[in-house]
Amino acid sequence: MAGRNLLSLEGLSQEGILEVLDTAEIFAEVNTRAIRKVPTLKGKVVASLFFEESTRTRLSFETAAKRLSADVLSLAVASSSVKKGESLRDTIATIDALGIDAVVLRHAASGAPEQVSRFVPHVRVINAGDGQHQHPTQGLLDVFTIRRALAARAGTTGRESGAELFAGLRVLIVGDIRHSRVARSDVMAYTALGATVRVCAPGTLLPVDVATWPVEVVDDVDDALEWAQVVGVLRLQKERGTGSMVPSLAEFTLTHGLTWERFTRLAPQTLITHPGPMNRGVEIDSRVADVDTALMEQQVSNGVPIRMAVLYLALSGTSPEGSPVD
Amino acid sequence: MTDVLIAGGTVIHHDATERADVLIRDGRVADIAPSLARPAGAHVIDADGCWVGPGFVDLHTHLREPGREEAETVASGARAAAVGGYSAVVAMPNTEPAIDSAMVAQFVLDRGRDALVEVAVAGAITVGRQGTHLAPIADMAALGVRLFTDDGTGVQDPLILRRALTYARPLGVTLAEHCEDEALAAGGVMNEGHVSSRLGLSGRPALAEELMVMRDIELVRLTGCPMHFLHLSTARSIDLVRKARADGLPVTCEVAPHHLFFDESVCEHYDALFKVHPPLRTRGDVDALQAALRQGDVDAVATDHAPHAPELKDLPFDDAPPGMLGLEHAASITRGVMGDDPIGFFRALSRGPAAIAHLRARDERPRHTAHGGDVAVGEDANLVVFDAADTYRVERHGLQSRAHNTPYDGLELTGRARALVVRGIPRLDQGQLT
């Protein structure tokens, strides 16, 4: 993906994903140093435009940009001209006029990042989550997190293992698939790396075209959980109208929640991910969220090197020759 | 009034074609013969190699006046219509305020009096197009309004629509429906299917349209009042109308040029130019619509010309208003579908829609001359000269419409109006407004 926008994981090959993961390994090492900063993107300007509030993703991107020594322009939409009725096109044109190299964009409308990439073709656009479409860096950090966990268990490193550890890996994604941009990106990332993916959700929370996805749809969540080596729990998106898609949150928990009882029947090594923020007690039991095999904290930490890698690759135009950080 | 001689063309009658010149005098067709002498001082239109037929009639034009003059006015929309070969358009009532009273209908008719083409008006079925209370249909009908619709949405409540049909029947007017069940469409922004799901855009299922077509057909069966179905977009909708007609029900239907040309895949890059209600459907639907038009199962091609200010189409796909331009290119699209069938072509663009709009010589039509009739001596001279072989490239900034939201920008199309005569006056010649 060197020198390109990151709008979606669709069409990104296994090589493309490994390029990001391997670059992120280098930056993960930077994050363990006493001085967690490299001059790689010094002089570059990254704008972070969050039209939909997301503190954790914004902080993660801005931390990543700052560790690469880029200057960060952060638009707080709540207090900006957007609230006064300014169009997306005018907002972008205004920010662009300040002189920027990349824009990290979060928007409640699917496709907004692609539209912005047409408005400012000379600026690299990184999708930080758009509507119900894609959340590519989340998909990348999820597979990065799983690769690191599996590599540590196998006594190897992520870089050395490449995509090997994903061959035939049994991944279950459970919950609100229909409204989830994370599910769309995760499925693409896992399947590109060779994993076998199943999805399980109440009928109303499955996408209408799920039959065309490279996944198996399963109805029995308990069987599926026993089968899985990785369980990706999705956030129940109450804000996207999920509330009217199931009779009640309690019933969702009953039918598809990762309850303590279900957790005890998982294979002991099964890894659990969740993109956050969690609805504890709804899609995941509070105690389950805190077990050792639940990787939510690692997902957050790994978000930084993944976003460093994405910014680096988008802005440098090249794959790293040796190491970009020495 | 200067005489006009249309020379060298092929006249397209409703069942035959004829190489003939056409002389127009005092607003009427005065003579038709293979070779007519040019009267002194006559305006001569060179129709060599062209089809000469009744001017096109658009059943479905959003002129935006009053209320959205930044996007279109009656005058600018009429210029676009003239370039497209239309001698008459029917202005849709979803203006601001809506055309739901004789006063607003009168206002638009007055604006239309000075326009390049004839402007007929469709009135709203319900007050404010809110779907709850009947608009003064009889009062508007007295002004010559013959078509009533809440277009933009259909009448959602079946009880209200039943009342409207029962009320309208003795008035001799036609109700027209935008068929989409809004509850089932659930705020969707494009056709529901694998494309919408992959793009993360919420879908408007085909069934939302088809369910309302089914419901409305049954209400026509119940009440006996004629109904026209606006911009049908799915294969199944057309089938439903076909069957209803076979049952002898008084139903007609139109398709829009964009539904004959684009499938849903053009939404792939979130360009809101392609957002429209009903949405662009599957390739199978496009093929079925084209076949139905060729077979004569569709009564009219109607543009659903929907101008929008440019900033509105720069909004995210979810937020942009639906609709696209059509007047200037609908005939090219129709030509592409109909091929070398000039009789079918004029049936779809002129004779069919004129009948639905009550604009023919036999219709009682206060304020309007006759459209969509035969090219015959004594008929009102509303004629188009269409060059079916003219290939050109669409340029969005070269349009007569105030808006630029054409979906055909940059495409090469074939067939366009060379000249247009409205009420005996040349409004377009050699492709230019006169």
Short mmCIF file of N, CA and C in Angstrom, two decimals, chain B residues 13-139:
data_model
loop_
_atom_site.label_atom_id
_atom_site.label_comp_id
_atom_site.label_asym_id
_atom_site.label_seq_id
_atom_site.Cartn_x
_atom_site.Cartn_y
_atom_site.Cartn_z
N HIS B 13 -45.17 8.96 -38.44
CA HIS B 13 -46.57 8.87 -38.01
C HIS B 13 -46.69 7.78 -36.94
N HIS B 14 -47.88 7.62 -36.39
CA HIS B 14 -47.99 6.64 -35.30
C HIS B 14 -47.88 5.20 -35.80
N ASP B 15 -48.07 5.00 -37.12
CA ASP B 15 -47.97 3.62 -37.62
C ASP B 15 -47.19 3.53 -38.93
N ALA B 16 -46.61 4.63 -39.37
CA ALA B 16 -45.89 4.60 -40.65
C ALA B 16 -44.89 5.74 -40.70
N THR B 17 -43.97 5.66 -41.65
CA THR B 17 -43.04 6.77 -41.85
C THR B 17 -43.14 7.23 -43.29
N GLU B 18 -42.76 8.48 -43.51
CA GLU B 18 -42.98 9.07 -44.83
C GLU B 18 -41.92 10.15 -45.07
N ARG B 19 -41.24 10.10 -46.18
CA ARG B 19 -40.30 11.15 -46.56
C ARG B 19 -41.12 12.38 -46.97
N ALA B 20 -41.07 13.44 -46.20
CA ALA B 20 -41.93 14.58 -46.55
C ALA B 20 -41.43 15.87 -45.90
N ASP B 21 -41.75 16.97 -46.53
CA ASP B 21 -41.53 18.28 -45.94
C ASP B 21 -42.79 18.66 -45.17
N VAL B 22 -42.61 19.55 -44.18
CA VAL B 22 -43.76 19.97 -43.38
C VAL B 22 -43.79 21.50 -43.34
N LEU B 23 -44.90 22.06 -43.73
CA LEU B 23 -45.05 23.52 -43.68
C LEU B 23 -45.91 23.90 -42.48
N ILE B 24 -45.43 24.90 -41.74
CA ILE B 24 -46.14 25.35 -40.55
C ILE B 24 -46.55 26.81 -40.75
N ARG B 25 -47.82 27.05 -40.51
CA ARG B 25 -48.32 28.42 -40.69
C ARG B 25 -49.31 28.71 -39.58
N ASP B 26 -49.14 29.87 -38.94
CA ASP B 26 -50.06 30.29 -37.86
C ASP B 26 -50.20 29.24 -36.77
N GLY B 27 -49.09 28.61 -36.45
CA GLY B 27 -49.09 27.70 -35.31
C GLY B 27 -49.64 26.32 -35.61
N ARG B 28 -49.97 26.06 -36.86
CA ARG B 28 -50.49 24.73 -37.18
C ARG B 28 -49.77 24.15 -38.38
N VAL B 29 -49.88 22.85 -38.51
CA VAL B 29 -49.34 22.20 -39.70
C VAL B 29 -50.25 22.57 -40.87
N ALA B 30 -49.63 23.17 -41.92
CA ALA B 30 -50.43 23.68 -43.04
C ALA B 30 -50.33 22.78 -44.27
N ASP B 31 -49.24 22.06 -44.39
CA ASP B 31 -49.09 21.21 -45.57
C ASP B 31 -48.02 20.15 -45.29
N ILE B 32 -48.22 18.99 -45.87
CA ILE B 32 -47.22 17.92 -45.81
C ILE B 32 -47.14 17.31 -47.19
N ALA B 33 -45.94 17.33 -47.76
CA ALA B 33 -45.78 16.75 -49.10
C ALA B 33 -44.31 16.43 -49.31
N PRO B 34 -44.03 15.51 -50.24
CA PRO B 34 -42.64 15.09 -50.45
C PRO B 34 -41.71 16.26 -50.75
N SER B 35 -42.17 17.25 -51.47
CA SER B 35 -41.28 18.37 -51.76
C SER B 35 -42.10 19.64 -51.85
N LEU B 36 -41.95 20.50 -50.82
CA LEU B 36 -42.73 21.72 -50.77
C LEU B 36 -41.86 22.90 -51.16
N ALA B 37 -42.47 23.86 -51.89
CA ALA B 37 -41.75 25.08 -52.24
C ALA B 37 -41.59 25.92 -50.97
N ARG B 38 -40.49 26.67 -50.89
CA ARG B 38 -40.26 27.51 -49.73
C ARG B 38 -41.03 28.81 -49.88
N PRO B 39 -42.00 29.06 -49.00
CA PRO B 39 -42.73 30.33 -49.10
C PRO B 39 -41.78 31.50 -48.82
N ALA B 40 -42.04 32.63 -49.41
CA ALA B 40 -41.19 33.80 -49.22
C ALA B 40 -41.09 34.13 -47.73
N GLY B 41 -39.87 34.36 -47.25
CA GLY B 41 -39.66 34.77 -45.86
C GLY B 41 -39.77 33.66 -44.85
N ALA B 42 -39.97 32.43 -45.31
CA ALA B 42 -40.13 31.33 -44.35
C ALA B 42 -38.80 30.98 -43.67
N HIS B 43 -38.90 30.54 -42.43
CA HIS B 43 -37.75 29.99 -41.71
C HIS B 43 -37.62 28.52 -42.14
N VAL B 44 -36.47 28.18 -42.74
CA VAL B 44 -36.32 26.80 -43.21
C VAL B 44 -35.47 26.01 -42.23
N ILE B 45 -36.00 24.90 -41.76
CA ILE B 45 -35.24 23.99 -40.89
C ILE B 45 -34.76 22.83 -41.74
N ASP B 46 -33.45 22.64 -41.75
CA ASP B 46 -32.88 21.54 -42.52
C ASP B 46 -33.03 20.25 -41.72
N ALA B 47 -33.88 19.36 -42.20
CA ALA B 47 -34.14 18.11 -41.48
C ALA B 47 -33.58 16.92 -42.24
N ASP B 48 -32.61 17.20 -43.10
CA ASP B 48 -32.06 16.14 -43.94
C ASP B 48 -31.55 14.98 -43.08
N GLY B 49 -32.04 13.80 -43.33
CA GLY B 49 -31.59 12.61 -42.60
C GLY B 49 -32.20 12.48 -41.21
N CYS B 50 -33.12 13.37 -40.86
CA CYS B 50 -33.67 13.37 -39.49
C CYS B 50 -35.09 12.81 -39.44
N TRP B 51 -35.46 12.41 -38.21
CA TRP B 51 -36.85 12.03 -37.95
C TRP B 51 -37.62 13.28 -37.57
N VAL B 52 -38.81 13.45 -38.17
CA VAL B 52 -39.67 14.58 -37.83
C VAL B 52 -40.94 14.01 -37.20
N GLY B 53 -41.17 14.40 -35.96
CA GLY B 53 -42.34 13.84 -35.27
C GLY B 53 -42.87 14.81 -34.24
N PRO B 54 -43.89 14.38 -33.49
CA PRO B 54 -44.45 15.25 -32.47
C PRO B 54 -43.41 15.54 -31.38
N GLY B 55 -43.37 16.78 -30.91
CA GLY B 55 -42.42 17.15 -29.86
C GLY B 55 -42.56 16.22 -28.66
N PHE B 56 -41.44 15.99 -27.97
CA PHE B 56 -41.48 15.09 -26.82
C PHE B 56 -42.27 15.74 -25.68
N VAL B 57 -42.85 14.87 -24.85
CA VAL B 57 -43.63 15.32 -23.69
C VAL B 57 -43.05 14.66 -22.46
N ASP B 58 -42.61 15.45 -21.49
CA ASP B 58 -42.06 14.85 -20.27
C ASP B 58 -43.09 14.87 -19.17
N LEU B 59 -43.41 13.69 -18.70
CA LEU B 59 -44.41 13.55 -17.64
C LEU B 59 -43.85 13.87 -16.27
N HIS B 60 -42.55 14.08 -16.19
CA HIS B 60 -41.95 14.03 -14.85
C HIS B 60 -40.75 14.97 -14.77
N THR B 61 -41.06 16.27 -14.63
CA THR B 61 -40.00 17.27 -14.58
C THR B 61 -40.07 18.03 -13.26
N HIS B 62 -38.96 18.09 -12.57
CA HIS B 62 -38.90 18.91 -11.35
C HIS B 62 -38.30 20.26 -11.74
N LEU B 63 -39.16 21.28 -11.77
CA LEU B 63 -38.69 22.60 -12.19
C LEU B 63 -38.24 23.45 -11.00
N ARG B 64 -38.50 22.99 -9.79
CA ARG B 64 -37.97 23.58 -8.54
C ARG B 64 -38.52 24.95 -8.20
N GLU B 65 -39.34 25.54 -9.05
CA GLU B 65 -39.90 26.85 -8.76
C GLU B 65 -41.37 26.68 -8.41
N PRO B 66 -41.84 27.21 -7.28
CA PRO B 66 -41.11 28.05 -6.33
C PRO B 66 -40.29 27.26 -5.30
N GLY B 67 -39.29 27.95 -4.74
CA GLY B 67 -38.62 27.43 -3.55
C GLY B 67 -37.17 27.03 -3.70
N ARG B 68 -36.80 26.49 -4.87
CA ARG B 68 -35.42 26.03 -5.05
C ARG B 68 -34.86 26.61 -6.35
N GLU B 69 -35.02 27.91 -6.48
CA GLU B 69 -34.63 28.54 -7.74
C GLU B 69 -33.13 28.49 -7.98
N GLU B 70 -32.34 28.23 -6.92
CA GLU B 70 -30.89 28.12 -7.15
C GLU B 70 -30.57 26.87 -7.97
N ALA B 71 -31.47 25.89 -7.94
CA ALA B 71 -31.23 24.65 -8.69
C ALA B 71 -31.85 24.69 -10.08
N GLU B 72 -33.04 25.27 -10.19
CA GLU B 72 -33.73 25.35 -11.49
C GLU B 72 -34.87 26.34 -11.37
N THR B 73 -35.24 26.94 -12.52
CA THR B 73 -36.45 27.74 -12.58
C THR B 73 -37.31 27.20 -13.71
N VAL B 74 -38.52 27.69 -13.78
CA VAL B 74 -39.37 27.26 -14.89
C VAL B 74 -38.69 27.63 -16.20
N ALA B 75 -38.10 28.82 -16.26
CA ALA B 75 -37.46 29.27 -17.50
C ALA B 75 -36.25 28.41 -17.85
N SER B 76 -35.38 28.13 -16.87
CA SER B 76 -34.16 27.36 -17.19
C SER B 76 -34.51 25.90 -17.48
N GLY B 77 -35.46 25.37 -16.75
CA GLY B 77 -35.88 23.99 -17.00
C GLY B 77 -36.50 23.86 -18.39
N ALA B 78 -37.24 24.90 -18.80
CA ALA B 78 -37.85 24.87 -20.13
C ALA B 78 -36.78 24.96 -21.22
N ARG B 79 -35.70 25.70 -20.96
CA ARG B 79 -34.59 25.74 -21.93
C ARG B 79 -33.96 24.36 -22.07
N ALA B 80 -33.75 23.70 -20.92
CA ALA B 80 -33.19 22.35 -20.95
C ALA B 80 -34.13 21.42 -21.72
N ALA B 81 -35.43 21.60 -21.50
CA ALA B 81 -36.41 20.76 -22.20
C ALA B 81 -36.33 20.99 -23.71
N ALA B 82 -36.20 22.25 -24.10
CA ALA B 82 -36.14 22.57 -25.53
C ALA B 82 -34.92 21.92 -26.17
N VAL B 83 -33.77 22.00 -25.50
CA VAL B 83 -32.56 21.36 -26.02
C VAL B 83 -32.77 19.85 -26.14
N GLY B 84 -33.54 19.30 -25.23
CA GLY B 84 -33.80 17.87 -25.26
C GLY B 84 -34.84 17.45 -26.28
N GLY B 85 -35.51 18.41 -26.90
CA GLY B 85 -36.52 18.08 -27.92
C GLY B 85 -37.94 18.03 -27.40
N TYR B 86 -38.15 18.52 -26.18
CA TYR B 86 -39.49 18.49 -25.58
C TYR B 86 -40.28 19.73 -25.96
N SER B 87 -41.53 19.55 -26.39
CA SER B 87 -42.40 20.70 -26.62
C SER B 87 -43.29 20.95 -25.40
N ALA B 88 -43.37 19.96 -24.49
CA ALA B 88 -44.18 20.16 -23.28
C ALA B 88 -43.59 19.36 -22.13
N VAL B 89 -43.69 19.93 -20.94
CA VAL B 89 -43.27 19.21 -19.74
C VAL B 89 -44.37 19.34 -18.69
N VAL B 90 -44.42 18.35 -17.82
CA VAL B 90 -45.35 18.40 -16.69
C VAL B 90 -44.52 18.68 -15.44
N ALA B 91 -44.77 19.82 -14.80
CA ALA B 91 -44.01 20.23 -13.62
C ALA B 91 -44.52 19.48 -12.40
N MET B 92 -43.61 18.83 -11.71
CA MET B 92 -43.98 18.06 -10.52
C MET B 92 -44.27 18.99 -9.35
N PRO B 93 -45.13 18.55 -8.43
CA PRO B 93 -45.60 19.46 -7.39
C PRO B 93 -44.76 19.51 -6.11
N ASN B 94 -43.61 18.84 -6.07
CA ASN B 94 -42.86 18.85 -4.81
C ASN B 94 -41.97 20.07 -4.69
N THR B 95 -42.58 21.23 -4.93
CA THR B 95 -41.88 22.50 -4.77
C THR B 95 -42.04 22.96 -3.32
N GLU B 96 -41.50 24.13 -3.01
CA GLU B 96 -41.63 24.68 -1.66
C GLU B 96 -42.21 26.09 -1.74
N PRO B 97 -43.48 26.31 -1.48
CA PRO B 97 -44.46 25.31 -1.05
C PRO B 97 -44.85 24.37 -2.18
N ALA B 98 -45.47 23.26 -1.79
CA ALA B 98 -45.92 22.28 -2.77
C ALA B 98 -47.06 22.85 -3.61
N ILE B 99 -47.20 22.30 -4.82
CA ILE B 99 -48.34 22.69 -5.66
C ILE B 99 -49.55 21.90 -5.16
N ASP B 100 -50.12 22.41 -4.08
CA ASP B 100 -51.26 21.71 -3.48
C ASP B 100 -52.46 22.63 -3.36
N SER B 101 -52.45 23.72 -4.17
CA SER B 101 -53.58 24.64 -4.18
C SER B 101 -53.65 25.28 -5.56
N ALA B 102 -54.82 25.81 -5.87
CA ALA B 102 -54.98 26.49 -7.16
C ALA B 102 -54.04 27.68 -7.26
N MET B 103 -53.76 28.30 -6.13
CA MET B 103 -52.91 29.49 -6.15
C MET B 103 -51.49 29.15 -6.60
N VAL B 104 -50.92 28.12 -6.03
CA VAL B 104 -49.55 27.75 -6.42
C VAL B 104 -49.54 27.18 -7.84
N ALA B 105 -50.57 26.40 -8.18
CA ALA B 105 -50.65 25.86 -9.54
C ALA B 105 -50.71 27.01 -10.55
N GLN B 106 -51.50 28.01 -10.22
CA GLN B 106 -51.63 29.19 -11.10
C GLN B 106 -50.28 29.90 -11.25
N PHE B 107 -49.56 30.01 -10.15
CA PHE B 107 -48.24 30.66 -10.18
C PHE B 107 -47.31 29.96 -11.16
N VAL B 108 -47.26 28.64 -11.10
CA VAL B 108 -46.35 27.91 -11.99
C VAL B 108 -46.84 27.99 -13.44
N LEU B 109 -48.16 27.89 -13.63
CA LEU B 109 -48.69 28.02 -14.99
C LEU B 109 -48.35 29.39 -15.58
N ASP B 110 -48.44 30.42 -14.74
CA ASP B 110 -48.11 31.77 -15.21
C ASP B 110 -46.64 31.87 -15.61
N ARG B 111 -45.78 31.30 -14.77
CA ARG B 111 -44.35 31.28 -15.12
C ARG B 111 -44.12 30.55 -16.44
N GLY B 112 -44.91 29.52 -16.65
CA GLY B 112 -44.75 28.71 -17.84
C GLY B 112 -45.19 29.40 -19.12
N ARG B 113 -46.03 30.40 -18.97
CA ARG B 113 -46.55 31.07 -20.17
C ARG B 113 -45.43 31.70 -21.00
N ASP B 114 -44.39 32.20 -20.34
CA ASP B 114 -43.30 32.85 -21.07
C ASP B 114 -42.15 31.89 -21.37
N ALA B 115 -42.30 30.62 -21.00
CA ALA B 115 -41.19 29.67 -21.17
C ALA B 115 -41.10 29.20 -22.62
N LEU B 116 -39.96 28.63 -22.97
CA LEU B 116 -39.73 28.19 -24.35
C LEU B 116 -40.63 27.04 -24.75
N VAL B 117 -41.02 26.20 -23.79
CA VAL B 117 -41.89 25.06 -24.11
C VAL B 117 -43.14 25.17 -23.25
N GLU B 118 -44.13 24.36 -23.58
CA GLU B 118 -45.36 24.41 -22.78
C GLU B 118 -45.15 23.74 -21.43
N VAL B 119 -45.66 24.40 -20.42
CA VAL B 119 -45.50 23.88 -19.07
C VAL B 119 -46.88 23.54 -18.50
N ALA B 120 -47.12 22.25 -18.36
CA ALA B 120 -48.32 21.79 -17.66
C ALA B 120 -47.91 21.51 -16.22
N VAL B 121 -48.90 21.38 -15.36
CA VAL B 121 -48.61 21.25 -13.94
C VAL B 121 -49.28 20.00 -13.39
N ALA B 122 -48.56 19.29 -12.54
CA ALA B 122 -49.17 18.22 -11.76
C ALA B 122 -49.43 18.76 -10.36
N GLY B 123 -50.58 18.44 -9.81
CA GLY B 123 -50.90 18.89 -8.46
C GLY B 123 -50.63 17.80 -7.45
N ALA B 124 -50.52 18.21 -6.20
CA ALA B 124 -50.33 17.21 -5.14
C ALA B 124 -51.65 16.51 -4.83
N ILE B 125 -51.55 15.27 -4.41
CA ILE B 125 -52.75 14.53 -4.00
C ILE B 125 -53.18 14.96 -2.60
N THR B 126 -52.18 15.22 -1.74
CA THR B 126 -52.50 15.59 -0.37
C THR B 126 -51.84 16.91 0.00
N VAL B 127 -52.40 17.57 0.97
CA VAL B 127 -51.92 18.88 1.40
C VAL B 127 -50.46 18.76 1.86
N GLY B 128 -49.62 19.57 1.25
CA GLY B 128 -48.20 19.58 1.63
C GLY B 128 -47.50 18.28 1.32
N ARG B 129 -48.13 17.44 0.51
CA ARG B 129 -47.60 16.10 0.20
C ARG B 129 -47.33 15.32 1.49
N GLN B 130 -48.16 15.61 2.49
CA GLN B 130 -47.94 14.96 3.78
C GLN B 130 -48.65 13.61 3.87
N GLY B 131 -49.53 13.35 2.91
CA GLY B 131 -50.17 12.04 2.89
C GLY B 131 -51.30 11.87 3.89
N THR B 132 -51.79 12.99 4.43
CA THR B 132 -52.82 12.85 5.46
C THR B 132 -54.17 13.46 5.10
N HIS B 133 -54.17 14.54 4.29
CA HIS B 133 -55.42 15.23 4.01
C HIS B 133 -55.49 15.56 2.52
N LEU B 134 -56.63 15.28 1.87
CA LEU B 134 -56.73 15.50 0.43
C LEU B 134 -56.53 16.97 0.07
N ALA B 135 -55.73 17.21 -0.98
CA ALA B 135 -55.56 18.55 -1.52
C ALA B 135 -56.80 18.90 -2.35
N PRO B 136 -57.00 20.19 -2.66
CA PRO B 136 -58.18 20.60 -3.45
C PRO B 136 -58.04 20.18 -4.91
N ILE B 137 -58.27 18.92 -5.17
CA ILE B 137 -58.04 18.35 -6.50
C ILE B 137 -58.98 18.97 -7.53
N ALA B 138 -60.24 19.14 -7.16
CA ALA B 138 -61.21 19.69 -8.12
C ALA B 138 -60.88 21.15 -8.47
N ASP B 139 -60.45 21.90 -7.47
CA ASP B 139 -60.10 23.31 -7.69
C ASP B 139 -58.93 23.41 -8.67
#
